[in-house]
Each structure stands twice: as C-alpha cells, then as structure tokens.
Short mmCIF file of C-alpha atoms in Angstrom, two decimals:
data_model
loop_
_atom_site.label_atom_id
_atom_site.label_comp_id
_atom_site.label_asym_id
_atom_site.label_seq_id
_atom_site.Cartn_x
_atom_site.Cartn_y
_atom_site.Cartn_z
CA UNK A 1 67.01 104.20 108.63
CA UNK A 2 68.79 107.27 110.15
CA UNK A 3 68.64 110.51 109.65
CA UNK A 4 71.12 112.63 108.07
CA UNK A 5 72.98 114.86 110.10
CA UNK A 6 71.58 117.68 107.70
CA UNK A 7 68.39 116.83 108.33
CA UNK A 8 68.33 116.40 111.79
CA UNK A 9 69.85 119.91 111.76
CA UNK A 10 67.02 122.00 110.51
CA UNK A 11 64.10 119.50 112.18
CA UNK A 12 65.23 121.49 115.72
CA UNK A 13 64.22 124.73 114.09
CA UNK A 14 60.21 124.21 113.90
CA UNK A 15 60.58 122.79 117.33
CA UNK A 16 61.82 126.00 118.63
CA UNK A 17 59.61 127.63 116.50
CA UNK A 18 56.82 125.81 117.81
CA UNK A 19 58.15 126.81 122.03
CA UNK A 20 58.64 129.98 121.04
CA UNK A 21 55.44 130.93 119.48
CA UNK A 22 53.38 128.98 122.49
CA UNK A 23 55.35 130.50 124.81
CA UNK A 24 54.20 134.06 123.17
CA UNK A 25 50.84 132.25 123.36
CA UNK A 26 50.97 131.91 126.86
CA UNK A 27 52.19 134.96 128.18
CA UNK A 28 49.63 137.10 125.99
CA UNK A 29 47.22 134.74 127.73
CA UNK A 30 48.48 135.02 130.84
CA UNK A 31 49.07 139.17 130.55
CA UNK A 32 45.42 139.64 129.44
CA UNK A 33 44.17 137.41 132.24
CA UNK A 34 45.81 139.42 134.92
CA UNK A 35 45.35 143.09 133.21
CA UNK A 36 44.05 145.06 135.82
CA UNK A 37 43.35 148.65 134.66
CA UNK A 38 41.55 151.08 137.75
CA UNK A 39 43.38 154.31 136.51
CA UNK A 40 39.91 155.87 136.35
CA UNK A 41 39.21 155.43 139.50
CA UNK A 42 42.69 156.85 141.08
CA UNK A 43 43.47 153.13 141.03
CA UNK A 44 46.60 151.43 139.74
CA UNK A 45 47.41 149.64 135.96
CA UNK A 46 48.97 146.65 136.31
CA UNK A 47 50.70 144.02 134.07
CA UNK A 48 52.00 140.78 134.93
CA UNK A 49 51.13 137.39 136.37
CA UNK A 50 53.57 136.05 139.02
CA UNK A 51 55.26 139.06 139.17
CA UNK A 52 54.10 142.69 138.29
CA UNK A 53 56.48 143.82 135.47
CA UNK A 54 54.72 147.04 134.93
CA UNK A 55 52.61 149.65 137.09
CA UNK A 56 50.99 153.13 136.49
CA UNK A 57 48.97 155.19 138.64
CA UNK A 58 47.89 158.17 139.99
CA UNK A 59 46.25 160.24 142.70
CA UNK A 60 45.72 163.05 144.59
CA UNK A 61 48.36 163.97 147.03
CA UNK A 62 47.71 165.10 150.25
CA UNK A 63 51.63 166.41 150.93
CA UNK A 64 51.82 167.90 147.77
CA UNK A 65 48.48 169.26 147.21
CA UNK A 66 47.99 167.87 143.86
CA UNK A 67 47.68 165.43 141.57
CA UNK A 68 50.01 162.88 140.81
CA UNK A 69 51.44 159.84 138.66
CA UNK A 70 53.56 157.43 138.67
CA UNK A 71 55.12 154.75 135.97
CA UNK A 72 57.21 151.32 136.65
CA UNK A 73 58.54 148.88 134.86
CA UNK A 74 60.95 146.33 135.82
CA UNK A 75 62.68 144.06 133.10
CA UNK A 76 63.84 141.39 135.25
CA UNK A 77 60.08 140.66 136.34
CA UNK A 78 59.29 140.55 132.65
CA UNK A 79 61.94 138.00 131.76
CA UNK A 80 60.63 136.18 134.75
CA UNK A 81 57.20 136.01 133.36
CA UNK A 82 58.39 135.17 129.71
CA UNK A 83 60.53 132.45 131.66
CA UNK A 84 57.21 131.25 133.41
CA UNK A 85 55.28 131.41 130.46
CA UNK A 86 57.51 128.51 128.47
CA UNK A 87 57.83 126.63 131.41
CA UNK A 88 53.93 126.44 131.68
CA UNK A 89 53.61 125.91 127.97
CA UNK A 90 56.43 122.91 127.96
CA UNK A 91 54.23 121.52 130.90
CA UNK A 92 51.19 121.94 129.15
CA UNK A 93 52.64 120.26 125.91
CA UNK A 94 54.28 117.45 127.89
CA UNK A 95 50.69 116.87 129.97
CA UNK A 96 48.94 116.60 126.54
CA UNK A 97 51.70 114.25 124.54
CA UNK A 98 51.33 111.69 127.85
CA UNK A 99 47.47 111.90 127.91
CA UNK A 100 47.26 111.51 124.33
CA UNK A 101 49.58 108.57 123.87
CA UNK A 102 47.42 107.13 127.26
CA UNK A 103 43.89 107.58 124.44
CA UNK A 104 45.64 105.69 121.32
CA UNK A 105 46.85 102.76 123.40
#
C-alpha cells in the first residue's frame, strides 16, 4: 500500500536525474539559439541567453594603432542562465503533465 522508506529513497534520484539532464537540454538549446559569432567581421562572439556569460572580440584601434582583442566571461551570468534554464524546463514539464492529464480525461 505504501512505500518503503527505502524505496521512496532512491525513486528521488531519477527525478533529479531527469531535471538535471533537461535542464542541460535546455541550456544547450538555449546557448545554440543565441550563439552569435561576427569575429570575422571585427564583430563580437557571444554566448548566453538572458544574460551574456561570455564575449570575445576584436578590432582595430584607432588610439593604439593596432589591432586588438578582447575575452569575458562572467560566472555569475552563467549560473544565472543554468538557473533559467531549469526553471524553463520545470515550466515546460509542468505545462505538458497539466495538458496531458486535460487529453486522457
């Protein structure tokens, strides 16, 4: 009738399992969505979708009289991201459990 306390141990394990890999899901989604990459055109590389975790460019400077580059990467934008990511995928999952419960009934 009720689980065992053993068993109800280890059945939270594939349900993390399960948020953690979606969330991975959805931030390589996300990442390759907003990859902008114009570093051939003295343009900027950028990774991230709400916030911009990462940035490289590089140019020709007019002060210095030559050419120039640049690299950033913030971590705290990249945990916001990941933080975004399993947000969106636990609002995706709950959207589809309540529409699919809606279909059987």
């Amino acid at each position: 009738m009720y689980a065992k306390p053993e068993q109800r141990k280890t059945s939270i394990v594939p349900a993390l399992f399960k948020v953690l890999v979606g969330t991975i899901g959805v931030f390589a989604i996300l990442t390759v969505c907003f990859y902008h990459n114009e570093l051939n055109i003295d343009g900027n590389l950028t990774l991230g979708f709400p916030w911009i975790f990462y940035r490289e460019g590089s140019g020709y400077s007019l002060d210095l009289k030559e050419h120039v580059g640049y690299q950033e990467f913030e971590l705290l934008k990249l945990i916001g991201d990941i933080l975004f990511a399993a947000i969106l995928y636990l609002l995706i999952l709950w959207i589809y459990r309540f529409f699919s419960r809606k279909l059987k009934k």
